[in-house]
Amino acid sequence: MTYASQPTPASQPRAPEDPRARARSNRVAALGIGVLAVVLGFLAGRFNPLLTGSTSSEGVKVDALFSVLLGIGTAIFVVVQGGLLYSIIRFRQKSDDDDDAPAVRGNVGLEILWTAIPAAILTGLAVYSYATLANIETPAPDAITVQVTGRQFAWDFYYPDRDVHSPELHVPLGLQVHLVMHSDDVIHAFWVPDFRVKKDVMPDRVTEVRFTADKAGTYPIVCSRLCGVGHAFMRSNVVVQPENIFATWLYAQQTGATVQAGGQPATPAAAGKAVFEQNNCGACHTLKDANAAGKVGPDLNSIGTSAAKIIQDPGYKGKATDAASYIRESIVEPNAYVVPNYPPNVMPQNFGQTISAKDLDNLVQYLLSQK
Ligand code: HEC
Ligand SMILES: [Cu+2]
């Protein structure tokens, strides 16, 4: 090797590189980038603009927990994916490099660290989650109780103290509301996105949920369990009112069942309209008078007239003898006569059990009056 002793210009002036110093500075750089990623990731998750504010005091606590979870999750995501991306680029195999990769042995310190950190995070989150849950489920002594019934495809809200039913949930501002829920048929779920309230409503057991509305307004109620053809229409509203207005509303419901606004007794047909609305018949039927535009079942705009014609049709196989009994039969026994071009078994089969005899009479009178 004759040329080995000749100093090359590159090796001469520079001190030989210390591989340890280089590894140390690499480690410092990696640590700095990692810390920055954690901070940025946490901030991005914690203060993301995607979640609009909650309007219940429980929801605010749920959101705080959620944003901490999202923040930690985002930070971990950024660190892990960032490290992966860095390694892919920095350590990419050169096209002429056929060597084996260097053998890397385990690192006990690292193993301990990356077991201890997640364990600490998970323990902290478990404690925080439990505390939040216990906090939002604490009963308030002045809570008002409302019984919720879910059925295909409507909600019924019952105020037992006043014996009032309503298709919309009215609640007083700032007071805790205690919902006691069950289903008449299949599994539904009561969901108020603005309140961060969501719970299954089941036929074989009672579920409960509590919330305190912080802001007056109207917020959507959604059924979040696929419960049949009318599922998408199984919606209602929570109306949050100042306490005195809520009390007035409740009083009007209590007395208004038999007396109209003008003080005149309501006609059976007017009472029947409320039954139509309470049972959400409009999810499947069009009826102008009730502002309903459902398309699953037949248009009921002139059912009072068409009912009389149907029973005279030679194709009619039901037992009804006049328009009123035809309408009643269509409601309590929908399959007795299935309207041509419409599917059987789609209209709920249990209205005969869920609608009281008096309400049913009124409902029939109401539909009969639609000519
Ligand atoms: C899930 C959808 C759905 C709901 C909810 C529903 N119906 Fe129906 N309804 C139908 C379908 C589909 C038909 C046609 C098939 C049949 O005759 O069963 C029908 C038929 C009828 C008929 C016969 C119409 C005609 O032209 O002869 C009447 C009356 C009626 N429904 C009233 C009601 C009332 C009142 C309610 C609420 C208590 C209601 N329906 C709820 C789907 C529904
Ligand atoms: Cu439902």
Coordinates of C-alpha atoms and ligand atoms in Angstrom, one line a residue:
M1 CA 0.0 0.0 0.0
T2 CA 2.2 2.8 -1.2
Y3 CA -0.4 5.5 -1.1
A4 CA -1.7 4.7 2.4
S5 CA 1.1 6.7 4.1
Q6 CA 0.4 9.7 2.0
P7 CA -1.9 12.1 3.9
T8 CA -5.0 13.0 2.0
P9 CA -6.0 16.7 2.1
A10 CA -9.3 15.8 3.9
S11 CA -7.9 13.8 6.8
Q12 CA -5.1 16.1 7.5
P13 CA -6.5 19.4 9.0
R14 CA -9.6 18.0 10.7
A15 CA -9.4 16.2 14.1
P16 CA -10.7 12.7 13.9
E17 CA -14.5 12.6 14.5
D18 CA -15.6 11.4 17.9
P19 CA -18.5 9.0 17.3
R20 CA -19.7 9.3 20.9
A21 CA -20.0 13.1 20.6
R22 CA -22.0 12.6 17.4
A23 CA -24.4 10.1 18.9
R24 CA -24.9 12.4 21.9
S25 CA -25.8 15.4 19.7
N26 CA -28.1 13.2 17.7
R27 CA -29.8 12.1 20.8
V28 CA -30.3 15.7 22.0
A29 CA -31.8 16.6 18.6
A30 CA -34.2 13.7 18.7
L31 CA -35.2 14.5 22.2
G32 CA -35.8 18.1 21.3
I33 CA -37.9 17.2 18.2
G34 CA -39.8 14.6 20.4
V35 CA -40.7 17.2 23.1
L36 CA -41.8 19.7 20.5
A37 CA -44.0 17.1 18.8
V38 CA -45.6 16.2 22.1
V39 CA -46.3 19.9 22.9
L40 CA -47.7 20.7 19.5
G41 CA -49.7 17.5 19.3
F42 CA -51.2 18.0 22.7
L43 CA -52.2 21.6 21.9
A44 CA -53.7 20.6 18.5
G45 CA -55.8 17.9 20.2
R46 CA -56.7 20.0 23.3
F47 CA -57.7 23.1 21.5
N48 CA -59.1 21.8 18.2
P49 CA -61.9 23.8 16.8
L50 CA -64.0 20.8 15.5
L51 CA -66.0 20.3 18.7
T52 CA -68.5 23.1 19.3
G53 CA -69.2 23.9 23.0
S54 CA -71.6 21.9 25.1
T55 CA -74.7 23.6 26.5
S56 CA -75.1 21.4 29.6
S57 CA -72.9 21.6 32.7
E58 CA -72.2 17.8 32.5
G59 CA -71.3 18.2 28.8
V60 CA -68.6 20.8 29.7
K61 CA -67.0 18.2 32.0
V62 CA -67.2 15.5 29.4
D63 CA -65.6 17.8 26.8
A64 CA -62.8 18.6 29.2
L65 CA -62.1 14.9 29.6
F66 CA -62.4 14.3 25.9
S67 CA -60.0 17.0 24.9
V68 CA -57.4 15.7 27.3
L69 CA -57.8 12.2 25.8
L70 CA -57.6 13.7 22.3
G71 CA -54.6 15.8 23.2
I72 CA -52.6 12.9 24.6
G73 CA -53.7 10.7 21.7
T74 CA -52.6 13.3 19.2
A75 CA -49.2 13.8 20.9
I76 CA -48.5 10.1 20.9
F77 CA -49.6 9.9 17.2
V78 CA -47.3 12.7 16.3
V79 CA -44.3 11.3 18.2
V80 CA -44.7 7.7 16.9
Q81 CA -45.5 8.6 13.3
G82 CA -42.9 11.3 13.3
G83 CA -40.3 8.9 14.5
L84 CA -41.4 6.4 11.8
L85 CA -41.3 9.0 9.1
Y86 CA -37.8 10.2 10.2
S87 CA -36.4 6.7 10.3
I88 CA -37.8 5.8 6.8
I89 CA -36.1 8.9 5.3
R90 CA -32.9 9.0 7.3
F91 CA -32.1 5.3 7.3
R92 CA -33.3 4.5 3.8
Q93 CA -31.2 1.7 2.3
K94 CA -28.8 3.1 -0.4
S95 CA -29.2 1.4 -3.8
D96 CA -25.7 -0.1 -3.7
D97 CA -25.9 -1.2 -0.1
D98 CA -26.2 -5.0 0.2
D99 CA -25.0 -5.3 3.7
D100 CA -27.1 -6.8 6.5
A101 CA -28.6 -4.4 8.9
P102 CA -26.6 -4.0 12.1
A103 CA -27.7 -6.3 14.9
V104 CA -29.5 -4.2 17.5
R105 CA -30.0 -5.7 20.9
G106 CA -32.7 -4.8 23.4
N107 CA -32.4 -1.7 25.6
V108 CA -33.6 -2.4 29.2
G109 CA -33.8 1.3 30.1
L110 CA -35.9 2.1 27.1
E111 CA -38.2 -0.9 27.7
I112 CA -38.8 0.3 31.3
L113 CA -39.4 3.9 30.1
W114 CA -42.0 3.0 27.5
T115 CA -43.9 0.7 29.8
A116 CA -43.8 3.1 32.7
I117 CA -45.0 6.2 30.7
P118 CA -48.1 4.5 29.2
A119 CA -48.9 2.9 32.6
A120 CA -48.8 6.2 34.3
I121 CA -50.9 7.9 31.6
L122 CA -53.6 5.1 31.6
T123 CA -53.8 5.2 35.4
G124 CA -54.2 8.9 35.5
L125 CA -56.9 8.8 32.8
A126 CA -58.7 6.0 34.6
V127 CA -58.8 8.1 37.8
Y128 CA -59.9 11.2 35.9
S129 CA -62.6 9.4 33.9
Y130 CA -64.0 7.8 37.0
A131 CA -64.1 11.1 38.8
T132 CA -65.9 12.8 35.9
L133 CA -68.5 10.0 35.6
A134 CA -69.2 10.0 39.3
N135 CA -69.5 13.8 39.2
I136 CA -72.0 14.0 36.3
E137 CA -74.1 11.2 37.7
T138 CA -74.5 12.8 41.1
P139 CA -78.2 13.3 41.8
A140 CA -79.3 16.8 42.7
P141 CA -82.0 17.1 45.4
D142 CA -84.2 19.4 43.3
A143 CA -83.9 17.4 40.1
I144 CA -87.1 17.0 38.1
T145 CA -88.0 13.5 36.8
V146 CA -89.3 12.8 33.4
Q147 CA -90.2 9.4 32.1
V148 CA -89.1 8.7 28.6
T149 CA -90.6 6.1 26.3
G150 CA -89.0 5.2 23.0
R151 CA -91.1 3.5 20.4
Q152 CA -91.0 2.9 16.7
F153 CA -90.6 5.8 15.8
A154 CA -91.4 8.4 18.3
W155 CA -90.4 9.7 21.8
D156 CA -92.9 10.3 24.5
F157 CA -92.0 12.4 27.6
Y158 CA -94.2 12.0 30.6
Y159 CA -94.2 14.3 33.6
P160 CA -95.5 12.1 36.4
D161 CA -96.2 14.9 38.9
R162 CA -98.6 16.6 36.5
D163 CA -99.7 13.6 34.5
V164 CA -98.6 15.3 31.3
H165 CA -97.4 13.6 28.1
S166 CA -95.5 15.6 25.4
P167 CA -93.7 14.6 22.2
E168 CA -91.1 17.3 22.9
L169 CA -89.0 17.4 26.0
H170 CA -89.4 20.7 27.8
V171 CA -87.0 21.3 30.7
P172 CA -86.2 24.2 33.0
L173 CA -83.0 26.1 32.6
G174 CA -80.3 25.4 35.2
L175 CA -82.2 22.6 37.1
Q176 CA -81.0 19.0 36.9
V177 CA -83.3 16.8 34.8
H178 CA -83.5 13.1 35.7
L179 CA -84.7 10.9 32.8
V180 CA -86.0 7.5 33.5
M181 CA -86.2 5.7 30.2
H182 CA -87.6 2.5 28.6
S183 CA -88.7 1.2 25.3
D184 CA -92.0 -0.2 24.2
D185 CA -90.5 -2.3 21.4
V186 CA -86.9 -2.5 20.2
I187 CA -83.7 -0.9 21.4
H188 CA -83.4 2.8 20.8
A189 CA -80.9 5.3 22.1
F190 CA -81.6 8.7 23.5
W191 CA -79.0 11.2 22.2
V192 CA -78.8 14.9 22.7
P193 CA -75.5 15.8 20.9
D194 CA -75.4 19.4 22.4
F195 CA -75.6 18.0 26.0
R196 CA -73.2 15.1 25.4
V197 CA -76.0 12.8 26.6
K198 CA -76.4 9.4 25.0
K199 CA -77.9 6.3 26.5
D200 CA -79.6 3.1 25.3
V201 CA -83.4 2.9 25.8
M202 CA -84.3 -0.8 26.1
P203 CA -87.5 -2.8 26.3
D204 CA -86.4 -5.1 29.2
R205 CA -84.8 -2.6 31.6
V206 CA -84.9 0.9 32.8
T207 CA -82.0 3.3 32.1
E208 CA -81.4 6.6 33.6
V209 CA -79.5 9.7 32.7
R210 CA -79.1 13.2 34.2
F211 CA -78.3 16.5 32.7
T212 CA -78.5 20.2 33.6
A213 CA -79.2 22.6 30.7
D214 CA -77.1 25.7 30.9
K215 CA -78.5 27.7 28.0
A216 CA -82.1 28.4 26.9
G217 CA -82.8 27.2 23.4
T218 CA -84.0 24.2 21.3
Y219 CA -81.7 21.3 20.8
P220 CA -82.2 18.2 18.7
I221 CA -82.9 14.7 20.2
V222 CA -81.8 11.9 17.9
C223 CA -82.4 8.2 18.2
S224 CA -78.9 6.8 17.6
R225 CA -79.8 3.0 17.3
L226 CA -80.9 1.7 14.0
C227 CA -84.4 0.7 15.1
G228 CA -86.4 0.1 11.9
V229 CA -87.6 1.9 8.7
G230 CA -88.6 5.1 10.5
H231 CA -85.3 5.3 12.4
A232 CA -84.1 8.4 10.6
F233 CA -87.3 10.2 11.5
M234 CA -87.2 9.3 15.2
R235 CA -86.2 12.8 16.2
S236 CA -87.6 15.4 18.6
N237 CA -86.3 18.4 20.5
V238 CA -85.3 19.5 24.0
V239 CA -86.8 22.9 24.7
V240 CA -84.8 24.6 27.5
Q241 CA -86.9 27.4 29.1
P242 CA -86.4 29.6 32.1
E243 CA -88.1 28.1 35.1
N244 CA -91.2 30.3 35.1
I245 CA -91.9 29.8 31.4
F246 CA -91.4 26.0 31.8
A247 CA -93.9 26.0 34.7
T248 CA -96.4 27.9 32.5
W249 CA -95.9 25.4 29.7
L250 CA -96.4 22.5 32.0
Y251 CA -99.6 24.0 33.4
A252 CA -100.9 24.6 29.9
Q253 CA -100.3 21.0 28.9
Q254 CA -102.0 19.8 32.0
T255 CA -105.2 21.8 31.4
G256 CA -104.9 22.0 27.6
A257 CA -105.6 18.3 27.0
T258 CA -109.3 19.0 27.3
V259 CA -109.5 22.8 26.9
Q260 CA -108.2 24.7 23.9
A261 CA -106.5 28.1 24.0
G262 CA -109.8 29.9 23.7
G263 CA -111.3 28.0 26.6
Q264 CA -113.5 25.9 24.4
P265 CA -113.5 22.2 24.9
A266 CA -111.3 20.6 22.2
T267 CA -113.1 18.5 19.6
P268 CA -112.1 14.8 19.4
A269 CA -110.5 15.6 16.0
A270 CA -108.3 18.3 17.6
A271 CA -107.3 16.0 20.3
G272 CA -106.6 13.3 17.7
K273 CA -104.1 15.6 15.9
A274 CA -102.0 15.6 19.1
V275 CA -102.1 11.8 19.1
F276 CA -101.0 11.7 15.5
E277 CA -98.1 14.0 16.4
Q278 CA -97.2 12.2 19.6
N279 CA -96.9 8.9 17.8
N280 CA -94.9 10.4 15.0
C281 CA -97.2 9.0 12.3
G282 CA -95.8 11.8 10.2
A283 CA -92.5 10.0 10.0
C284 CA -94.1 7.7 7.4
H285 CA -97.2 9.6 6.3
T286 CA -97.8 12.8 4.5
L287 CA -100.6 14.9 6.1
K288 CA -100.7 18.7 5.4
D289 CA -102.8 19.5 8.5
A290 CA -100.1 18.1 10.8
N291 CA -97.1 19.4 8.8
A292 CA -96.1 15.9 8.0
A293 CA -94.3 14.9 4.8
G294 CA -93.4 11.2 5.3
K295 CA -93.2 9.1 2.2
V296 CA -92.9 5.5 3.6
G297 CA -96.7 5.0 3.8
P298 CA -99.7 6.3 1.9
D299 CA -100.6 10.0 1.8
L300 CA -103.3 10.6 4.4
N301 CA -104.5 14.1 3.1
S302 CA -107.9 12.7 2.0
I303 CA -108.1 9.5 4.0
G304 CA -111.6 10.5 5.2
T305 CA -112.8 10.3 1.6
S306 CA -110.6 7.4 0.3
A307 CA -111.4 5.1 3.2
A308 CA -115.0 5.0 2.2
K309 CA -114.0 4.0 -1.3
I310 CA -111.5 1.4 -0.4
I311 CA -114.0 -0.8 1.6
Q312 CA -116.3 -0.9 -1.5
D313 CA -113.5 -2.1 -3.7
P314 CA -113.9 -5.8 -4.6
G315 CA -110.2 -6.3 -3.7
Y316 CA -110.8 -5.2 -0.1
K317 CA -110.5 -8.2 2.2
G318 CA -110.6 -6.6 5.6
K319 CA -113.5 -6.6 8.1
A320 CA -114.3 -2.8 8.1
T321 CA -117.8 -1.8 7.2
D322 CA -117.4 2.0 7.1
A323 CA -114.7 4.7 6.8
A324 CA -114.1 5.0 10.5
S325 CA -113.7 1.3 11.1
Y326 CA -111.4 1.1 8.1
I327 CA -109.1 3.8 9.6
R328 CA -109.2 2.1 13.0
E329 CA -108.3 -1.3 11.4
S330 CA -105.5 0.3 9.4
I331 CA -104.0 1.6 12.7
V332 CA -104.4 -1.4 15.0
E333 CA -104.2 -4.2 12.5
P334 CA -102.2 -2.8 9.5
N335 CA -101.8 -6.1 7.8
A336 CA -105.6 -6.8 7.7
Y337 CA -105.5 -4.8 4.5
V338 CA -102.2 -3.8 3.0
V339 CA -102.6 -0.8 0.7
P340 CA -101.6 -1.8 -2.9
N341 CA -98.0 -0.8 -3.8
Y342 CA -97.0 -0.5 -0.1
P343 CA -95.1 -3.1 1.9
P344 CA -96.7 -5.1 4.7
N345 CA -95.1 -5.2 8.2
V346 CA -93.6 -1.7 7.8
M347 CA -96.3 0.2 9.8
P348 CA -95.8 -0.7 13.5
Q349 CA -98.1 -3.5 14.5
N350 CA -98.6 -2.5 18.1
F351 CA -100.4 0.8 18.1
G352 CA -103.5 -1.1 19.4
Q353 CA -101.5 -1.7 22.6
T354 CA -99.6 1.6 22.9
I355 CA -102.4 4.0 22.1
S356 CA -105.2 4.2 24.7
A357 CA -108.8 3.6 23.6
K358 CA -109.7 7.2 24.0
D359 CA -106.7 8.5 22.1
L360 CA -107.5 6.0 19.4
D361 CA -111.1 7.2 19.1
N362 CA -109.8 10.8 18.8
L363 CA -107.1 9.8 16.2
V364 CA -109.8 8.0 14.0
Q365 CA -112.0 11.1 14.2
Y366 CA -109.1 13.3 13.3
L367 CA -108.2 11.2 10.2
L368 CA -111.8 10.9 9.2
S369 CA -112.0 14.7 9.1
Q370 CA -109.2 14.8 6.5
K371 CA -111.3 15.0 3.3
Ligands
HEC1 C1 -92.9 3.0 9.8 C2 -93.8 3.7 9.0 C3 -95.2 4.0 9.5 C4 -95.6 4.6 10.6 C5 -94.8 5.1 11.8 C6 -97.0 4.6 10.5 N1 -97.5 4.1 9.4 FE1 -99.4 4.0 8.7 N2 -98.8 3.0 7.1 C7 -97.5 2.7 6.7 C8 -97.5 1.9 5.5 C9 -96.2 1.3 4.8 C10 -98.8 1.7 5.1 C11 -99.3 1.0 3.9 C12 -99.3 -0.5 4.1 C13 -100.4 -1.0 5.0 O1 -101.6 -0.8 4.6 O2 -100.1 -1.5 6.1 C14 -99.6 2.4 6.1 C15 -101.0 2.5 6.1 C16 -101.7 3.3 6.9 C17 -103.2 3.6 6.7 C18 -104.0 3.2 5.6 C19 -103.9 4.2 4.5 C20 -104.8 4.0 3.3 O3 -104.5 4.8 2.4 O4 -105.6 3.2 3.3 C21 -103.5 4.5 7.8 C22 -104.9 5.1 8.0 C23 -102.3 4.7 8.6 N3 -101.3 4.0 8.0 C24 -102.3 5.5 9.7 C25 -101.2 5.6 10.5 C26 -101.3 6.3 11.8 C27 -102.5 7.0 12.4 C28 -100.0 6.2 12.3 C29 -99.5 6.7 13.7 C30 -100.3 6.2 14.8 C31 -99.2 5.5 11.4 N4 -100.0 5.1 10.3 C32 -97.8 5.2 11.5 C33 -96.4 3.0 7.4 C34 -96.4 3.7 8.7
CU2 CU -85.2 4.5 17.6

